[in-house]
mmCIF file of C-alpha atoms in Angstrom:
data_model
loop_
_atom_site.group_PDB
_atom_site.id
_atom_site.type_symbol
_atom_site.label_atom_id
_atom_site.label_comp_id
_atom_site.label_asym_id
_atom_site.label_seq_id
_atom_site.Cartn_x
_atom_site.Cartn_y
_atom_site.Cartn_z
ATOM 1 C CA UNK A 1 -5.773 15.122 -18.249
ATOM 2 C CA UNK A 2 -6.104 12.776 -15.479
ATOM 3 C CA UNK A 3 -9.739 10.886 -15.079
ATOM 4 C CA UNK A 4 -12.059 10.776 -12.681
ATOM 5 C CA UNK A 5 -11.324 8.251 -9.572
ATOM 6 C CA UNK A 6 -13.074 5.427 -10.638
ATOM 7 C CA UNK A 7 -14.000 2.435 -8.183
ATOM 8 C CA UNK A 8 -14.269 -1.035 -9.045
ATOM 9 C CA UNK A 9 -16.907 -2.925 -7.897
ATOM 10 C CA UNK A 10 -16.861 -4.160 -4.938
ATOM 11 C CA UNK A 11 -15.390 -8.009 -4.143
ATOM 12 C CA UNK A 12 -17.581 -10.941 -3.019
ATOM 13 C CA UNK A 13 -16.738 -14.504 -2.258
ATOM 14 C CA UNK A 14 -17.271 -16.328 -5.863
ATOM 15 C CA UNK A 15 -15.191 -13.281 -7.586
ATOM 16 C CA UNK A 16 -12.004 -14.207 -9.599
ATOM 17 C CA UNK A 17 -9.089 -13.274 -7.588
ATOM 18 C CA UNK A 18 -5.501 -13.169 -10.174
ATOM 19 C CA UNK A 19 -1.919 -13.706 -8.390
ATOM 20 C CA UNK A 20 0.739 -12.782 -9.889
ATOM 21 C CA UNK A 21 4.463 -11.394 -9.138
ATOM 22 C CA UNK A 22 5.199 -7.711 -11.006
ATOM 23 C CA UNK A 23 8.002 -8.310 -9.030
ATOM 24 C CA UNK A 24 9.666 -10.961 -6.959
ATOM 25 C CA UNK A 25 8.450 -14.380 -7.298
ATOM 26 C CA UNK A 26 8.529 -17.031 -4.580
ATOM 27 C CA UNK A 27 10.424 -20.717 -4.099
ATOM 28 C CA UNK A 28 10.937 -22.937 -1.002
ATOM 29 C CA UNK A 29 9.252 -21.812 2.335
ATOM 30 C CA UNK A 30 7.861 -18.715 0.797
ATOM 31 C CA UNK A 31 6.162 -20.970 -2.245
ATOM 32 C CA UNK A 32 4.883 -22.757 0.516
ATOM 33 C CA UNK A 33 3.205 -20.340 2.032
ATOM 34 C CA UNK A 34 1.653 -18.121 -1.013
ATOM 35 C CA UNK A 35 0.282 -22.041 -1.769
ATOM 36 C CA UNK A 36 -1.647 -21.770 1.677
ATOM 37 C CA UNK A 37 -2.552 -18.240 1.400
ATOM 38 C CA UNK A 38 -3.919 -19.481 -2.108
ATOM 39 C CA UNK A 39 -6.727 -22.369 -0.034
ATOM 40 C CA UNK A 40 -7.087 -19.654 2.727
ATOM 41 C CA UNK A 41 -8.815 -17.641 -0.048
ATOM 42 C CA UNK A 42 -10.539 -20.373 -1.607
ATOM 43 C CA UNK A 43 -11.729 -21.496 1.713
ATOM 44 C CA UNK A 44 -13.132 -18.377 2.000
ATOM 45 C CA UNK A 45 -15.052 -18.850 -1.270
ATOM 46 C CA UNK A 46 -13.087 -16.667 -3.389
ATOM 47 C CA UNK A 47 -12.039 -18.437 -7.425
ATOM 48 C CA UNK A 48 -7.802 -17.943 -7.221
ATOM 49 C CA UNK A 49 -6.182 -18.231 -10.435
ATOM 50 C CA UNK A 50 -2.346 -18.218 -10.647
ATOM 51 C CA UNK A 51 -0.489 -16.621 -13.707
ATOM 52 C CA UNK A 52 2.929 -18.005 -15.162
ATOM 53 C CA UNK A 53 4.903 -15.454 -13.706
ATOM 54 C CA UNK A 54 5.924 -16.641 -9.945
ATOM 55 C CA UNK A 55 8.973 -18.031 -10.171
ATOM 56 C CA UNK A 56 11.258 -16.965 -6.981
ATOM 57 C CA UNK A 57 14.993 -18.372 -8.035
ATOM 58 C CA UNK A 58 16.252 -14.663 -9.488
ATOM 59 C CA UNK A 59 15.405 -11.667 -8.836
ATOM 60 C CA UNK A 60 12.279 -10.964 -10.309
ATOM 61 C CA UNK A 61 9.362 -13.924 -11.315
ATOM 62 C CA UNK A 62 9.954 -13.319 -15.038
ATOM 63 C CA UNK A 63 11.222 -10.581 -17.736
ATOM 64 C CA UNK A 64 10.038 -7.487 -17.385
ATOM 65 C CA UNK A 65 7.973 -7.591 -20.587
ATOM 66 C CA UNK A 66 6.325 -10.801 -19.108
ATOM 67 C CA UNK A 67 5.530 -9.569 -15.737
ATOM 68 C CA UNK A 68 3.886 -6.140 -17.919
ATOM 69 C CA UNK A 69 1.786 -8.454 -19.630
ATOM 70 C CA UNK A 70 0.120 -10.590 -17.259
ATOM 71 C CA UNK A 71 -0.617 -8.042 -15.168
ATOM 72 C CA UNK A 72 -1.737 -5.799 -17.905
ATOM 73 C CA UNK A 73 -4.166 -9.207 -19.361
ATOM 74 C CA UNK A 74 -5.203 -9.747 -14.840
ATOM 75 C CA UNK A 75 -6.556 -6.029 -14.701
ATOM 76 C CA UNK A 76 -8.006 -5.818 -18.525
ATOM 77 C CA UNK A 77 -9.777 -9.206 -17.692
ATOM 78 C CA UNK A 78 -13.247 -9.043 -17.015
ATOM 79 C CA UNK A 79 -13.862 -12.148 -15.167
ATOM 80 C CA UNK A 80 -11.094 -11.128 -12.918
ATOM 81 C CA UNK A 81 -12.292 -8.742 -9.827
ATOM 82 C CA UNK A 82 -8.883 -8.583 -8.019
ATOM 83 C CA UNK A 83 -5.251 -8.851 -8.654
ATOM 84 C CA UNK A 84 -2.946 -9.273 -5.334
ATOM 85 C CA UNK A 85 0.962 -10.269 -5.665
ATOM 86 C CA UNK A 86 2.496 -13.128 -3.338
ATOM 87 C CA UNK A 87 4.394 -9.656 -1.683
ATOM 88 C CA UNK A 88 6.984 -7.202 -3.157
ATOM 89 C CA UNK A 89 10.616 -7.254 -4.135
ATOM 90 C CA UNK A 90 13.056 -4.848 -5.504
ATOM 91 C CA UNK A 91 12.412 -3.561 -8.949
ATOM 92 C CA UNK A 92 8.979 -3.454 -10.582
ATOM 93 C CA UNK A 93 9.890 0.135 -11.954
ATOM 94 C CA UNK A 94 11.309 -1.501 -14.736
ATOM 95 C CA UNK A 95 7.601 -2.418 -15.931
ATOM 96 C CA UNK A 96 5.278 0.309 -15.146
ATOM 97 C CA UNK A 97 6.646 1.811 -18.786
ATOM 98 C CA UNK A 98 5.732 -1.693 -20.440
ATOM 99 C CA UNK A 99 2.206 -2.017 -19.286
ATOM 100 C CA UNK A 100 0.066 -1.820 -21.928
ATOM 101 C CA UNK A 101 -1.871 1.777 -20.690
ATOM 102 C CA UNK A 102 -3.809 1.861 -23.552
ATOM 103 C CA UNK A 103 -6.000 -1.372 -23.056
ATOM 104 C CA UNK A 104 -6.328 -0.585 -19.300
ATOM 105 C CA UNK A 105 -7.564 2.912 -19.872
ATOM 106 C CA UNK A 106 -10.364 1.191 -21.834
ATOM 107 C CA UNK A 107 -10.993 -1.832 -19.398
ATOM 108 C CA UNK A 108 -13.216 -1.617 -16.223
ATOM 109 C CA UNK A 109 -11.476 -1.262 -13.200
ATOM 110 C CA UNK A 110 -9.910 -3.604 -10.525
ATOM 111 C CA UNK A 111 -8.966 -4.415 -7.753
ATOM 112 C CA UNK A 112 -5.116 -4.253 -7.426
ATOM 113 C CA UNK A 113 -3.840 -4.756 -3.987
ATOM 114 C CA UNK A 114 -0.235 -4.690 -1.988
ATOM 115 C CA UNK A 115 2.373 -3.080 -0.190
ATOM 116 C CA UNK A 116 6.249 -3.029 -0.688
ATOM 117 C CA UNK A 117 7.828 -2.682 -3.842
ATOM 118 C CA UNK A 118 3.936 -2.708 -5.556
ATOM 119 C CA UNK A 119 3.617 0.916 -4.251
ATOM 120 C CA UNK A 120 5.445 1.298 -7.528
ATOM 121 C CA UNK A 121 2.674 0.197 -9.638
ATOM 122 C CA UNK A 122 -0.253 0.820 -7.384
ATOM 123 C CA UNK A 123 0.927 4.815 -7.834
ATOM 124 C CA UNK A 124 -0.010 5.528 -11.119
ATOM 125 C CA UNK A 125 -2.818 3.110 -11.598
ATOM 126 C CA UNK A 126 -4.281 5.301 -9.660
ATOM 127 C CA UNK A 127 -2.945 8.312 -10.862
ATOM 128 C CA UNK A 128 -2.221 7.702 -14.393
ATOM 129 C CA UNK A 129 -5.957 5.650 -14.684
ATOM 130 C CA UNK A 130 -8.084 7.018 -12.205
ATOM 131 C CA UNK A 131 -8.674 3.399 -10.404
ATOM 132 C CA UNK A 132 -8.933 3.319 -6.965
ATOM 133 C CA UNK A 133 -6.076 0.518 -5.329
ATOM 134 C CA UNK A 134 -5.437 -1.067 -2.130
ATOM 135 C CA UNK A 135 -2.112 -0.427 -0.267
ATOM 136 C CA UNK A 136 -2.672 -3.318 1.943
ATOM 137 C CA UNK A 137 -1.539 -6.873 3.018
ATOM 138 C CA UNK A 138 0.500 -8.596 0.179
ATOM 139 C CA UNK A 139 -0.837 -12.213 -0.192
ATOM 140 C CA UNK A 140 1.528 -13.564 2.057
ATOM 141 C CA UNK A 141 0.307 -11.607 4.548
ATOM 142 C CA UNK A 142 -3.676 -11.978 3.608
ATOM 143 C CA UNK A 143 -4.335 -14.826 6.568
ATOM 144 C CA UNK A 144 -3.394 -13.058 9.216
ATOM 145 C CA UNK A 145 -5.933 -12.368 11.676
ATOM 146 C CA UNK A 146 -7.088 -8.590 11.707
ATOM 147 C CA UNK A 147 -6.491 -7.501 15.430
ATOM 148 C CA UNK A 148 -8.972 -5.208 17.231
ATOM 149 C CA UNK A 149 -9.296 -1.656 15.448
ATOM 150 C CA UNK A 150 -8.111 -2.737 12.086
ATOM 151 C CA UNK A 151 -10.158 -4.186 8.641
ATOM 152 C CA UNK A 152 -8.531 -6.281 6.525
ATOM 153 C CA UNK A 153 -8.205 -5.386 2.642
ATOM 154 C CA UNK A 154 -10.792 -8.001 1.625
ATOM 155 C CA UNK A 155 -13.181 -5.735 3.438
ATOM 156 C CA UNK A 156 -12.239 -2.494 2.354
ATOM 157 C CA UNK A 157 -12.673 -3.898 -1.237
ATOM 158 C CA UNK A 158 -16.183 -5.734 -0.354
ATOM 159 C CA UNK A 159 -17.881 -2.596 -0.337
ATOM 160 C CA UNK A 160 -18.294 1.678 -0.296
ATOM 161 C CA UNK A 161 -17.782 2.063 3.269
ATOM 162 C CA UNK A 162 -17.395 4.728 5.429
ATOM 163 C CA UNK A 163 -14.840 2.102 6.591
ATOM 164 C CA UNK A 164 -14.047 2.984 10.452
ATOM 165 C CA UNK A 165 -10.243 2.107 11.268
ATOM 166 C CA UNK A 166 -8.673 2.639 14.941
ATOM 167 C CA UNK A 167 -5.012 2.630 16.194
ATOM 168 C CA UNK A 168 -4.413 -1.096 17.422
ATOM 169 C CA UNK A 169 -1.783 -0.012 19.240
ATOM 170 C CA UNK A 170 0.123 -2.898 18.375
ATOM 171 C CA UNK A 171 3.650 -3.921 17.251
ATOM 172 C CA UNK A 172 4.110 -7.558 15.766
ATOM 173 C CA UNK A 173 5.956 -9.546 13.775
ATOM 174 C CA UNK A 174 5.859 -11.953 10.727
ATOM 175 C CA UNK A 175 6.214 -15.937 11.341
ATOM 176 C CA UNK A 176 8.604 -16.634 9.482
ATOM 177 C CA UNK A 177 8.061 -19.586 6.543
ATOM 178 C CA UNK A 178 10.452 -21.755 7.773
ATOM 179 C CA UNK A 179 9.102 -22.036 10.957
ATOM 180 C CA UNK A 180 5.438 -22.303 9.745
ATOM 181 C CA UNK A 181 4.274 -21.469 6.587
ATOM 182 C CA UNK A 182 0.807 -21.584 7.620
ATOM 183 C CA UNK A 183 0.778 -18.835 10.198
ATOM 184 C CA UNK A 184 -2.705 -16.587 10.978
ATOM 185 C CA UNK A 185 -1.197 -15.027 13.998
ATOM 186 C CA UNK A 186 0.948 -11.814 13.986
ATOM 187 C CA UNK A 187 3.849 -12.437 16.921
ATOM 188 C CA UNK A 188 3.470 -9.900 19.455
ATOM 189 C CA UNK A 189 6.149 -7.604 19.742
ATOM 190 C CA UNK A 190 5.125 -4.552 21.912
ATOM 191 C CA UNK A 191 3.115 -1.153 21.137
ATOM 192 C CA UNK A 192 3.235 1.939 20.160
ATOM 193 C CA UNK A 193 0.406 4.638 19.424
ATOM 194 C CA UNK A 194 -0.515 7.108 16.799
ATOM 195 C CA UNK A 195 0.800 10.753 17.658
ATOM 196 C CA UNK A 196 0.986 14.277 15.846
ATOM 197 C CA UNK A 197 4.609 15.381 15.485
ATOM 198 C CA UNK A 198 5.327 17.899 18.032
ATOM 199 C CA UNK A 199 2.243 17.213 20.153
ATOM 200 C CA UNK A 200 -1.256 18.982 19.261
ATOM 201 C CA UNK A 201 -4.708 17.333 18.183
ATOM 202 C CA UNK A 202 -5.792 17.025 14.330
ATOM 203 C CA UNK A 203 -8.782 16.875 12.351
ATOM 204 C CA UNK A 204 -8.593 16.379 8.409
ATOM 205 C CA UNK A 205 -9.865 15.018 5.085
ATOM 206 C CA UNK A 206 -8.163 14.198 1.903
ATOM 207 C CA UNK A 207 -8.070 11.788 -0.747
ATOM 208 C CA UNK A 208 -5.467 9.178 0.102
ATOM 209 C CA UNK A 209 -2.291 8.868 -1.937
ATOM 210 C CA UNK A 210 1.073 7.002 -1.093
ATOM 211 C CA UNK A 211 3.237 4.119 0.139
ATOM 212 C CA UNK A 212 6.533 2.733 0.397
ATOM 213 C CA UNK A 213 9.567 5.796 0.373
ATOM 214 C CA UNK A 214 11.946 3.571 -1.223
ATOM 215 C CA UNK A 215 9.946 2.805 -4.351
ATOM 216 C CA UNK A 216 7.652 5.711 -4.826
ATOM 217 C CA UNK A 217 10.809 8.299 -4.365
ATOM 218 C CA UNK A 218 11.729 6.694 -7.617
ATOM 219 C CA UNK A 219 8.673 7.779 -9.389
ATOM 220 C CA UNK A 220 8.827 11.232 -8.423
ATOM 221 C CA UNK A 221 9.425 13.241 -11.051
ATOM 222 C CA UNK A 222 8.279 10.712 -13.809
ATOM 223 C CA UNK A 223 4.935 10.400 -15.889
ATOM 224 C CA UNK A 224 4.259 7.404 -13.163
ATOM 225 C CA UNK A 225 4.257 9.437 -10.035
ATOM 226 C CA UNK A 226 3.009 12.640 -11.064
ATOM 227 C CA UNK A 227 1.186 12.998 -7.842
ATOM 228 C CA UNK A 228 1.230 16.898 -8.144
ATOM 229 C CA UNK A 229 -1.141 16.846 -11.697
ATOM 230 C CA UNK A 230 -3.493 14.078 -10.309
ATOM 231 C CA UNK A 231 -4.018 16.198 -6.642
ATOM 232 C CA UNK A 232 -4.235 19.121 -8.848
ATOM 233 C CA UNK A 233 -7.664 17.392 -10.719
ATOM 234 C CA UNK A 234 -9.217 16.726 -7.310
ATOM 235 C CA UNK A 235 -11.858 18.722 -5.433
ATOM 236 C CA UNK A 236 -10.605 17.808 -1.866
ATOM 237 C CA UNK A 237 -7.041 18.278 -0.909
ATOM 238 C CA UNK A 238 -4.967 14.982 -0.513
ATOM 239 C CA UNK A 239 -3.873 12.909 2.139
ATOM 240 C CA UNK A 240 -0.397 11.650 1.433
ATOM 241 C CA UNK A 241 1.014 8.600 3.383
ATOM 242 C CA UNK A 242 4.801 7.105 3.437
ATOM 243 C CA UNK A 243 6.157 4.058 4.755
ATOM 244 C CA UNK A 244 9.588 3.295 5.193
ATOM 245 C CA UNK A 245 11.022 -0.158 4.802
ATOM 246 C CA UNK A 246 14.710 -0.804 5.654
ATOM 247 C CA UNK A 247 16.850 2.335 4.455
ATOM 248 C CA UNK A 248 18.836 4.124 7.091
ATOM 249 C CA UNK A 249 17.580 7.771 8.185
ATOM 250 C CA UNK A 250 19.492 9.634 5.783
ATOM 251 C CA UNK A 251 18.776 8.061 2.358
ATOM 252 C CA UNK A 252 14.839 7.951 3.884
ATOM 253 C CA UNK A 253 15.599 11.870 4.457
ATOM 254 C CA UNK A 254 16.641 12.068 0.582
ATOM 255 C CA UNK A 255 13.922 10.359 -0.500
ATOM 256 C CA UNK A 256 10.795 12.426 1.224
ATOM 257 C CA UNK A 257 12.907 15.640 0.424
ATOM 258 C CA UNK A 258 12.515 14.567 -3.398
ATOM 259 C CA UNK A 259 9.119 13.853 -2.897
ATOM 260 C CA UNK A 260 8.337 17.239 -1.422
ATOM 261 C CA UNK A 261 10.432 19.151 -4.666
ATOM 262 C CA UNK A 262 8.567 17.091 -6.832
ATOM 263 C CA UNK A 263 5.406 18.485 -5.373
ATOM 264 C CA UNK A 264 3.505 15.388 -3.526
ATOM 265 C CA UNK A 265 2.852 17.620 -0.624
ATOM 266 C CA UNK A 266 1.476 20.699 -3.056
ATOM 267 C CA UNK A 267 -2.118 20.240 -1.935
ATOM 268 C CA UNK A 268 -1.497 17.783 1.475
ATOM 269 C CA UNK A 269 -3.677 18.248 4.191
ATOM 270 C CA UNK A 270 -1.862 16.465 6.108
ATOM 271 C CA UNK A 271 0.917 13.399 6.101
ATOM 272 C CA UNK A 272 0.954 10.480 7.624
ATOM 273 C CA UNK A 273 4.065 7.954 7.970
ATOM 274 C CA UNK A 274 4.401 4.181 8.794
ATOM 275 C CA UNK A 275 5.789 2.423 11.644
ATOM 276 C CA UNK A 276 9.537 1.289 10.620
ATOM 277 C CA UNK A 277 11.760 -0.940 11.798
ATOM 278 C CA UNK A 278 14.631 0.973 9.439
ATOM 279 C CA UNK A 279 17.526 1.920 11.364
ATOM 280 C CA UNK A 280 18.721 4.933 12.358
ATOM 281 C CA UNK A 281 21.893 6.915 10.930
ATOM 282 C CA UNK A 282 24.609 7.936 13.512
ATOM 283 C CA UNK A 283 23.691 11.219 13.196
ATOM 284 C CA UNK A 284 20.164 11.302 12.460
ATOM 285 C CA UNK A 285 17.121 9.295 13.390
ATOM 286 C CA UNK A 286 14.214 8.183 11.342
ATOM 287 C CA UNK A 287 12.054 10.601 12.941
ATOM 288 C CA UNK A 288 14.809 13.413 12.672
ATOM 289 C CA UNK A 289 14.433 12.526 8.648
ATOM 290 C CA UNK A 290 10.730 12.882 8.730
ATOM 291 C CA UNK A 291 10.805 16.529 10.841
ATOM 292 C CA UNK A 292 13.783 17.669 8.577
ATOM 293 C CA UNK A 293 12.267 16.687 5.274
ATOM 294 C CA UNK A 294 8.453 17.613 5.517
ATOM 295 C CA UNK A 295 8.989 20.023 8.776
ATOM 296 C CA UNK A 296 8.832 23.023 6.428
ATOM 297 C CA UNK A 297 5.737 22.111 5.173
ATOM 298 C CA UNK A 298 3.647 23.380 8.084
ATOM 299 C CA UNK A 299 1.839 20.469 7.614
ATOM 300 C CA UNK A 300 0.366 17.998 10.703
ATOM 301 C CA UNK A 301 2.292 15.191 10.477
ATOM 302 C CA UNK A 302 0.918 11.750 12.041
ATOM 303 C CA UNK A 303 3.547 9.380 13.104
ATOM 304 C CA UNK A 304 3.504 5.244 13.344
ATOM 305 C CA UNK A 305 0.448 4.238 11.924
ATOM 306 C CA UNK A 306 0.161 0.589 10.836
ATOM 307 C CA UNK A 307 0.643 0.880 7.121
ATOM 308 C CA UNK A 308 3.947 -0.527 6.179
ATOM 309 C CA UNK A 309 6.707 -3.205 7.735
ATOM 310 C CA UNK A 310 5.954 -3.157 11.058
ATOM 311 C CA UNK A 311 2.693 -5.285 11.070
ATOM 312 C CA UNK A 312 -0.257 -5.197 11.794
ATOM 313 C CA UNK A 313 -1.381 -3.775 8.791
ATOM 314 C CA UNK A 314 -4.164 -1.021 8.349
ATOM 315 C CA UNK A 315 -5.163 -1.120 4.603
ATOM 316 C CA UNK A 316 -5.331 2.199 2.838
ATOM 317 C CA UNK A 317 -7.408 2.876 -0.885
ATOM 318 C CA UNK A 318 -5.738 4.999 -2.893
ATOM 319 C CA UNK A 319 -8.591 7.573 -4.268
ATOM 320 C CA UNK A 320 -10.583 6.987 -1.135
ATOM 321 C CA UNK A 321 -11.790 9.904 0.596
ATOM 322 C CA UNK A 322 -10.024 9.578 4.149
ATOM 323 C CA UNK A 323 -10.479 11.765 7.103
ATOM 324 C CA UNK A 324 -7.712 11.491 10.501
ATOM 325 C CA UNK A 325 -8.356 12.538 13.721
ATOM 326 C CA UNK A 326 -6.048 12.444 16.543
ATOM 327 C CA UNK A 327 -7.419 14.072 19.693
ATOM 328 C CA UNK A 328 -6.937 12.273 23.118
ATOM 329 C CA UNK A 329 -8.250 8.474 23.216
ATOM 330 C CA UNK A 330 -9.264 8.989 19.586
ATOM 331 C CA UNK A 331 -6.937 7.949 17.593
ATOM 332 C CA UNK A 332 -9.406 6.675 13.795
ATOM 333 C CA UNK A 333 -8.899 7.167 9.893
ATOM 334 C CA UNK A 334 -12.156 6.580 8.110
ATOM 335 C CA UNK A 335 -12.545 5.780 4.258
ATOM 336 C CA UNK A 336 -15.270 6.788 1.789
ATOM 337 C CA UNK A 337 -15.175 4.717 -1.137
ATOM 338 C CA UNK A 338 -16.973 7.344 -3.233
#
C-alpha cells in the first residue's frame, strides 16, 4: 500500500541544504561552477554541506552502493532539510534498488530536488514513500535569475502555497562553464507559448507526477515507477508531465507509448510536455511522437511548458495538487502544497 503524500517542512534560510551526485559528478569548469552555486546558497543564508560522492572524471561520482548511501544517510538526516544534486547524468537507475527504503520509510521527509537523470529517483520517492519532491533547477542551474511568471524551487519549497506560475514565454539558454562559471542570467534565445494540442481551451486539477522521458520510461513497469498503484491511492486524478531531453522523435515515441501500456495515463487528467531541443526523426517530429503516443488517450495535452532542457525552468512538486488552465491570455499552473 502506498502512503499518504507527505510534505516536508517547508525550507528557510539557516536550514541544512546536502549536495550530492546520485549520478554524475562534476570536474573542471563544471566543479567550478557547482563551487559558486555552493556561496550563492550560502549567501543566501542557507548551511551547504557537500557529501564524498562528487567526483566528475567517470561516469558516475562514485559506486553505485556509495551514491545509495549518501543519499539514503542526506534524506534520513534530520538536520538536513534539502538534498539537491550538482545536475543529472546518465544512470542513477542502477541505485534506486540500493537505497536503503527501509530507514527512509521511517525518517521524516525532505526535500529532494532536480531535473534530468534525478527524475529517476525523484519518481518513486514520491511514489514508493509518499514524500512530496521538486522537479526543478539542478544546482547548477539554482542562480539563475527567475524571469517574470516563474518561482524558483527555493520558493516552492519555502512554504504551502497556492504557488501561482505563468507562461514566461521565453526560450533561453545555459552559459556555458567555460565561458563563465558564475552565470545568473539565462541567454535569450527566442519564445514560444503554452498551447493545447489541436487548439481548444482547458481547465484541470491533478496531483502532479513526472519528468524526464528518457529516464522515467525506464521505470515503467518496475516497483520504482509504479505510477498506476500510487494514482490509484489518490482522491484527485493526476496530472502527469514529460520532458524530453535529447532523443530523436522516434525512440521519444517508444518511450511515452511504454509509459501509456504501463498505465501512467490510467487516471490523467490531463498531460503536459516540456519544451525540447531533441531533434526530430526524418519521418516524424517530436510533436508527431507526442500526438501518436498519447493521441488515443483523449486526453488535453499541453505543449512547451518550461519544465525540462529548454530553460527557463518552471519547478514542479511531485504530490502537489496542480490545476492548468489554458484559455486565451491565460496561460497559469498553480500548486497546493497540501
Amino acid at each position: 500500500m502506498t502512503p499518504p503524500l507527505r510534505f516536508p517542512r517547508p525550507l528557510r534560510p539557516g536550514d541544512r541544504i546536502g549536495v550530492t551526485s546520485p549520478s554524475a559528478g562534476a570536474s573542471g569548469a563544471a566543479a567550478e561552477r557547482v563551487g559558486f552555486s555552493v556561496e550563492w546558497l550560502r549567501g543566501r543564508g542557507y548551511d551547504v554541506v557537500v557529501g564524498e560522492c562528487m567526483d566528475g572524471t567517470g561516469l558516475t561520482s562514485a559506486p553505485a552502493g556509495e551514491r545509495a548511501a549518501e543519499l539514503t544517510r542526506m534524506l534520513a538526516d534530520p538536520d538536513i532539510a534539502c538534498v539537491v544534486p550538482p545536475w543529472g547524468g546518465e544512470t542513477a537507475i542502477d541505485l534506486v534498488d540500493l537505497l536503503d527504503w527501509d530507514v527512509l520509510v521511517a525518517a521524516d521527509p525532505t526535500w529532494l530536488v532536480g531535473y534530468s537523470d534525478l527524475s529517476t529517483v525523484l519518481v518513486p520517492i514520491t511514489t514508493r514513500l509518499g514524500w512530496a519532491t521538486i522537479h526543478g533547477d539542478n544546482l547548477a542551474d539554482t542562480p539563475y535569475a527567475v524571469p517574470d511568471g516563474l518561482l524558483h524551487w527555493l520558493d516552492l519549497a519555502g512554504g504551502p502555497g497556492p504557488f501561482v506560475q505563468r507562461d514566461s514565454g521565453l526560450v533561453t539558454d545555459w552559459v556555458r562553464f567555460e565561458t563563465d562559471p558564475t552565470a545568473t542570467e539565462w541567454t535569450h534565445v527566442g519564445t514560444r507559448a503554452w498551447e493545447v494540442l489541436g487548439g481548444g481551451t482547458l481547465d484541470v486539477s491533478g496531483r502532479l507526477i513526472g519528468g524526464c522521458t528518457e529516464t522515467i520510461a525506464n521505470l515503467a513497469g518496475t516497483p520504482y515507477g509504479d505510477v498506476r498503484a500510487w494514482a490509484e491511492t489518490l482522491d484527485e486524478p493526476t496530472l502527469v508531465y514529460v520532458e524530453a531531453c535529447e532523443e530523436n522523435a522516434v525512440n521519444i515515441c517508444r518511450y511515452l507509448h511504454a509509459l501509456r501500456l504501463a498505465g501512467w495515463f490510467d487516471r490523467a487528467a490531463a498531460v503536459l510536455v516540456g519544451k525540447t531541443y531533441a531533434p526530430d526523426h526524418p519521418d516524424l517530429t517530436q510533436r508527431e511522437a507526442v500526438a501518436d503516443a498519447l493521441g488515443r488517450l483523449d486526453l488535453p495535452i499541453v505543449m512547451d511548458l518550461e519544465i525540462g532542457y529548454v530553460p527557463p525552468h518552471l519547478p514542479l512538486v511531485n504530490g502537489a495538487l496542480g490545476r492548468v488552465v489554458v484559455d486565451g491570455d491565460r496561460r497559469e499552473i498553480t500548486q497546493t502544497l497540501a
